[in-house]
Amino acid sequence: MIPVGLSTAAVWPQPAGAAFEAAAELGYDGVEVMVWADPISQDVGALRRLSNRTGVPVLAVHAPCLLISQRVWSPDPAERLRRSVVAAGELGARTVVLHPPFAWQRRYAEAFPELVASLEDDSGVAIAVENMFPVRRPLGRGRSVQITAFRPSIDPTDVGHRNYTLDLSHASAAHVDAMELAKRMGDNLTHVHLADGSGLPKDEHLVPGRGTQPCAELLAHLTRTGFTGQVVLEVNTRRARTAPDRTALLAESLAFARRHLPT
């Protein structure tokens, strides 16, 4: 059975504890902890207590590599990655999810492939580098230009890593064929962020089935190819007006994944 997890980002602006509670209530197989401004997400002891209390394991740790988390744990991106790997080991998570370096992180980018491989060798934790999407820089008068904010590109297969994360919402925003990307990742595809997108040039993280991405097709591909990684729902519920509304979105997301994966 392919485990289906819930990202703690899916309950934002609620804290990480709400994701553990929702995962336990709805029957998810675990959580992926997004390490960011939420103090609980940065506290390994607190996360361990949440996991023990709810009975929900931590499947993965998402390293703090968003723009809003550039000072979490350390201003040094290499040190943030090291601490993420340590946290994953202490929490029993087998995967760290990681974005490629930002374009301005030149020194980090130069050492990135070797750093990732070395940490994997030393820890036994898979560091699954994620596909990203370009951003738009305004030029004025309603015009903009699309640029990559990542080095060397938004596609981690351009470098080559042992482990990849495929994010369907990012593929949608980048106008990348998710199925072709999955095939390029091949047996190195370790982790999937399951969410949908409509093709708009922004990161939507829609509930799967509500956009145009091949969510069901990808899950069938994972089943057919003997995927041994994890699928994590990283959906956007911030517009949910009430707690029951958010729960309904998370339940719909889980039902989609269960419907298209073997049990």
Tab-separated table of C-alpha atoms in Angstrom:
chain	number	residue	atom	x	y	z
A	1	MET	CA	0.000	0.000	0.000
A	2	ILE	CA	1.281	3.463	-0.911
A	3	PRO	CA	1.012	5.641	2.226
A	4	VAL	CA	-1.082	8.787	1.878
A	5	GLY	CA	-0.073	11.662	4.120
A	6	LEU	CA	-1.281	15.159	4.906
A	7	SER	CA	0.990	18.189	4.761
A	8	THR	CA	0.797	20.473	7.768
A	9	ALA	CA	0.726	23.299	5.183
A	10	ALA	CA	-2.756	22.077	4.226
A	11	VAL	CA	-4.246	23.405	7.468
A	12	TRP	CA	-2.590	26.850	7.338
A	13	PRO	CA	-3.186	29.256	9.050
A	14	GLN	CA	-3.830	26.651	11.742
A	15	PRO	CA	-0.676	25.310	13.485
A	16	ALA	CA	0.888	21.927	12.802
A	17	GLY	CA	-1.056	20.276	15.607
A	18	ALA	CA	-4.272	20.756	13.646
A	19	ALA	CA	-2.858	18.642	10.819
A	20	PHE	CA	-2.050	15.776	13.189
A	21	GLU	CA	-5.586	15.954	14.579
A	22	ALA	CA	-7.155	16.041	11.110
A	23	ALA	CA	-4.976	13.195	9.874
A	24	ALA	CA	-6.016	11.046	12.848
A	25	GLU	CA	-9.702	11.896	12.435
A	26	LEU	CA	-9.855	11.290	8.691
A	27	GLY	CA	-7.581	8.255	8.429
A	28	TYR	CA	-4.477	9.618	6.729
A	29	ASP	CA	-1.391	7.413	7.070
A	30	GLY	CA	0.813	10.210	8.421
A	31	VAL	CA	1.857	13.821	8.026
A	32	GLU	CA	4.531	15.808	6.269
A	33	VAL	CA	5.785	18.609	8.506
A	34	MET	CA	6.337	21.906	6.720
A	35	VAL	CA	9.001	23.671	8.778
A	36	TRP	CA	8.285	27.390	8.704
A	37	ALA	CA	7.146	30.268	10.950
A	38	ASP	CA	4.852	28.056	13.055
A	39	PRO	CA	6.887	27.465	16.266
A	40	ILE	CA	5.528	23.922	16.638
A	41	SER	CA	6.870	22.987	13.210
A	42	GLN	CA	10.367	23.942	14.389
A	43	ASP	CA	10.207	21.994	17.670
A	44	VAL	CA	11.130	18.319	17.236
A	45	GLY	CA	10.085	17.487	20.795
A	46	ALA	CA	6.646	19.046	20.320
A	47	LEU	CA	6.201	17.215	17.016
A	48	ARG	CA	7.161	13.908	18.620
A	49	ARG	CA	4.595	14.456	21.373
A	50	LEU	CA	1.908	15.260	18.801
A	51	SER	CA	2.754	12.129	16.860
A	52	ASN	CA	2.638	9.965	19.988
A	53	ARG	CA	-0.612	11.484	21.249
A	54	THR	CA	-2.500	11.205	17.957
A	55	GLY	CA	-0.890	7.991	16.727
A	56	VAL	CA	-0.025	9.729	13.444
A	57	PRO	CA	3.570	9.165	12.235
A	58	VAL	CA	5.721	11.799	10.563
A	59	LEU	CA	6.342	10.565	7.020
A	60	ALA	CA	8.452	13.479	5.819
A	61	VAL	CA	9.978	16.793	6.841
A	62	HIS	CA	9.800	19.714	4.406
A	63	ALA	CA	12.967	21.753	4.905
A	64	PRO	CA	12.506	25.487	5.593
A	65	CYS	CA	13.309	26.808	2.117
A	66	LEU	CA	10.393	29.152	1.399
A	67	LEU	CA	11.007	32.892	1.231
A	68	ILE	CA	9.155	33.296	4.542
A	69	SER	CA	11.376	30.733	6.296
A	70	GLN	CA	14.841	31.946	5.302
A	71	ARG	CA	15.716	32.642	8.959
A	72	VAL	CA	14.159	29.541	10.504
A	73	TRP	CA	16.816	27.508	12.359
A	74	SER	CA	19.647	29.355	10.579
A	75	PRO	CA	20.256	31.990	7.882
A	76	ASP	CA	22.555	29.438	6.224
A	77	PRO	CA	20.530	27.217	3.809
A	78	ALA	CA	23.033	24.373	4.134
A	79	GLU	CA	22.619	24.389	7.914
A	80	ARG	CA	18.810	24.451	7.553
A	81	LEU	CA	19.072	21.363	5.379
A	82	ARG	CA	21.333	19.590	7.869
A	83	ARG	CA	18.923	20.337	10.697
A	84	SER	CA	16.017	19.074	8.596
A	85	VAL	CA	17.813	15.769	8.047
A	86	VAL	CA	18.514	15.474	11.776
A	87	ALA	CA	14.874	16.275	12.569
A	88	ALA	CA	13.688	13.634	10.102
A	89	GLY	CA	15.933	11.049	11.741
A	90	GLU	CA	14.701	11.929	15.228
A	91	LEU	CA	11.052	11.788	14.122
A	92	GLY	CA	11.420	8.525	12.215
A	93	ALA	CA	10.668	10.178	8.857
A	94	ARG	CA	12.365	8.628	5.877
A	95	THR	CA	12.198	11.678	3.584
A	96	VAL	CA	13.212	15.334	3.562
A	97	VAL	CA	11.531	17.450	0.880
A	98	LEU	CA	13.742	20.219	-0.477
A	99	HIS	CA	13.494	23.013	-3.044
A	100	PRO	CA	16.385	23.759	-5.407
A	101	PRO	CA	18.548	26.742	-4.379
A	102	PHE	CA	17.332	30.249	-5.088
A	103	ALA	CA	19.172	32.016	-7.902
A	104	TRP	CA	20.943	34.380	-5.491
A	105	GLN	CA	22.279	31.521	-3.306
A	106	ARG	CA	25.341	31.061	-5.509
A	107	ARG	CA	27.655	29.351	-3.045
A	108	TYR	CA	24.917	27.036	-1.772
A	109	ALA	CA	23.902	26.206	-5.354
A	110	GLU	CA	27.449	25.298	-6.357
A	111	ALA	CA	27.762	22.809	-3.495
A	112	PHE	CA	24.145	21.645	-3.585
A	113	PRO	CA	24.386	18.286	-5.444
A	114	GLU	CA	27.360	17.124	-3.392
A	115	LEU	CA	25.809	18.342	-0.112
A	116	VAL	CA	22.548	16.493	-0.778
A	117	ALA	CA	24.345	13.267	-1.724
A	118	SER	CA	26.679	13.456	1.296
A	119	LEU	CA	23.812	13.995	3.757
A	120	GLU	CA	21.917	11.085	2.250
A	121	ASP	CA	24.975	8.841	2.592
A	122	ASP	CA	25.530	9.824	6.222
A	123	SER	CA	21.898	9.715	7.406
A	124	GLY	CA	20.046	7.163	5.300
A	125	VAL	CA	17.314	9.796	4.837
A	126	ALA	CA	16.139	10.422	1.263
A	127	ILE	CA	16.410	14.101	0.288
A	128	ALA	CA	13.793	14.485	-2.439
A	129	VAL	CA	14.405	17.619	-4.509
A	130	GLU	CA	11.194	19.210	-5.757
A	131	ASN	CA	10.185	20.640	-9.126
A	132	MET	CA	9.336	24.334	-8.951
A	133	PHE	CA	7.768	26.992	-11.199
A	134	PRO	CA	8.823	30.350	-12.677
A	135	VAL	CA	7.707	33.675	-11.256
A	136	ARG	CA	6.553	36.809	-13.022
A	137	ARG	CA	8.464	40.090	-12.695
A	138	PRO	CA	6.273	43.143	-13.398
A	139	LEU	CA	7.533	45.513	-16.091
A	140	GLY	CA	4.832	48.134	-15.663
A	141	ARG	CA	1.787	49.061	-17.759
A	142	GLY	CA	0.317	45.625	-17.143
A	143	ARG	CA	3.293	43.825	-18.640
A	144	SER	CA	5.459	41.174	-16.969
A	145	VAL	CA	8.253	38.763	-17.790
A	146	GLN	CA	8.554	35.173	-16.606
A	147	ILE	CA	11.831	34.325	-14.885
A	148	THR	CA	13.234	31.438	-12.872
A	149	ALA	CA	14.055	32.161	-9.258
A	150	PHE	CA	15.978	28.909	-8.923
A	151	ARG	CA	19.471	27.748	-9.813
A	152	PRO	CA	20.131	26.133	-12.193
A	153	SER	CA	16.437	25.722	-13.112
A	154	ILE	CA	12.976	24.791	-11.860
A	155	ASP	CA	13.524	21.171	-12.969
A	156	PRO	CA	15.701	19.101	-10.600
A	157	THR	CA	16.239	16.470	-13.294
A	158	ASP	CA	18.441	19.026	-15.063
A	159	VAL	CA	21.014	18.352	-12.324
A	160	GLY	CA	20.230	14.760	-11.443
A	161	HIS	CA	19.552	13.562	-7.893
A	162	ARG	CA	18.916	10.210	-6.259
A	163	ASN	CA	15.479	11.302	-5.053
A	164	TYR	CA	12.802	13.643	-6.384
A	165	THR	CA	9.520	15.155	-5.234
A	166	LEU	CA	6.922	15.705	-7.963
A	167	ASP	CA	4.510	18.529	-7.138
A	168	LEU	CA	1.510	18.654	-9.477
A	169	SER	CA	0.516	22.194	-8.538
A	170	HIS	CA	4.015	23.400	-9.379
A	171	ALA	CA	3.891	21.531	-12.687
A	172	SER	CA	0.610	23.279	-13.480
A	173	ALA	CA	2.004	26.742	-12.714
A	174	ALA	CA	5.075	25.993	-14.836
A	175	HIS	CA	2.998	24.569	-17.732
A	176	VAL	CA	5.058	21.386	-17.469
A	177	ASP	CA	3.658	18.002	-18.494
A	178	ALA	CA	3.516	16.220	-15.123
A	179	MET	CA	3.449	12.756	-16.672
A	180	GLU	CA	6.537	13.442	-18.766
A	181	LEU	CA	8.279	14.822	-15.680
A	182	ALA	CA	7.355	11.684	-13.727
A	183	LYS	CA	8.862	9.563	-16.485
A	184	ARG	CA	12.083	11.620	-16.443
A	185	MET	CA	12.294	11.164	-12.680
A	186	GLY	CA	11.801	7.431	-13.181
A	187	ASP	CA	12.726	5.181	-10.284
A	188	ASN	CA	14.177	8.211	-8.487
A	189	LEU	CA	10.672	9.582	-7.917
A	190	THR	CA	10.395	9.173	-4.145
A	191	HIS	CA	7.696	11.591	-3.039
A	192	VAL	CA	4.564	13.142	-4.556
A	193	HIS	CA	2.762	16.321	-3.544
A	194	LEU	CA	-0.756	15.589	-4.714
A	195	ALA	CA	-2.730	18.723	-5.562
A	196	ASP	CA	-4.328	20.182	-8.643
A	197	GLY	CA	-3.948	23.323	-10.709
A	198	SER	CA	-5.870	25.081	-13.461
A	199	GLY	CA	-2.870	26.201	-15.491
A	200	LEU	CA	-2.751	29.713	-14.063
A	201	PRO	CA	0.820	30.986	-13.550
A	202	LYS	CA	0.600	30.663	-9.762
A	203	ASP	CA	0.827	27.928	-7.159
A	204	GLU	CA	-2.822	27.011	-6.579
A	205	HIS	CA	-2.719	23.678	-4.687
A	206	LEU	CA	-6.324	22.850	-5.513
A	207	VAL	CA	-8.072	19.765	-4.186
A	208	PRO	CA	-7.236	16.957	-6.656
A	209	GLY	CA	-9.912	16.565	-9.290
A	210	ARG	CA	-10.819	20.262	-9.281
A	211	GLY	CA	-8.247	21.350	-11.856
A	212	THR	CA	-6.698	20.172	-15.093
A	213	GLN	CA	-3.692	18.194	-13.846
A	214	PRO	CA	-3.463	14.413	-14.471
A	215	CYS	CA	-3.844	13.543	-10.789
A	216	ALA	CA	-5.658	10.240	-11.318
A	217	GLU	CA	-3.373	9.317	-14.219
A	218	LEU	CA	-0.286	9.930	-12.105
A	219	LEU	CA	-1.615	7.775	-9.250
A	220	ALA	CA	-2.339	4.982	-11.720
A	221	HIS	CA	1.209	5.363	-13.064
A	222	LEU	CA	2.618	5.058	-9.528
A	223	THR	CA	0.637	1.879	-8.959
A	224	ARG	CA	1.626	0.396	-12.298
A	225	THR	CA	5.349	1.117	-11.858
A	226	GLY	CA	5.660	-0.230	-8.303
A	227	PHE	CA	6.194	3.140	-6.617
A	228	THR	CA	7.581	2.647	-3.102
A	229	GLY	CA	7.459	6.244	-1.909
A	230	GLN	CA	4.802	8.412	-0.332
A	231	VAL	CA	1.921	10.532	-1.592
A	232	VAL	CA	1.173	13.649	0.443
A	233	LEU	CA	-1.833	15.928	0.023
A	234	GLU	CA	-0.544	19.498	-0.055
A	235	VAL	CA	-3.775	21.345	-0.753
A	236	ASN	CA	-4.785	24.917	-0.042
A	237	THR	CA	-7.644	25.219	2.469
A	238	ARG	CA	-6.992	28.759	3.659
A	239	ARG	CA	-10.295	29.997	2.212
A	240	ALA	CA	-12.300	27.512	4.265
A	241	ARG	CA	-14.642	29.595	6.386
A	242	THR	CA	-15.118	27.072	9.191
A	243	ALA	CA	-13.351	24.060	10.650
A	244	PRO	CA	-15.972	21.692	9.165
A	245	ASP	CA	-15.403	23.291	5.749
A	246	ARG	CA	-11.657	22.604	6.033
A	247	THR	CA	-12.288	19.052	7.194
A	248	ALA	CA	-14.536	18.462	4.182
A	249	LEU	CA	-11.795	19.596	1.788
A	250	LEU	CA	-9.223	17.342	3.452
A	251	ALA	CA	-11.651	14.409	3.422
A	252	GLU	CA	-12.364	14.958	-0.289
A	253	SER	CA	-8.627	15.034	-1.002
A	254	LEU	CA	-8.012	11.792	0.875
A	255	ALA	CA	-10.982	10.090	-0.806
A	256	PHE	CA	-9.554	11.009	-4.227
A	257	ALA	CA	-6.181	9.478	-3.368
A	258	ARG	CA	-7.718	6.307	-1.900
A	259	ARG	CA	-9.981	5.923	-4.941
A	260	HIS	CA	-7.024	5.900	-7.323
A	261	LEU	CA	-4.470	3.970	-5.262
A	262	PRO	CA	-4.493	0.301	-4.205
A	263	THR	CA	-5.575	-0.481	-0.643
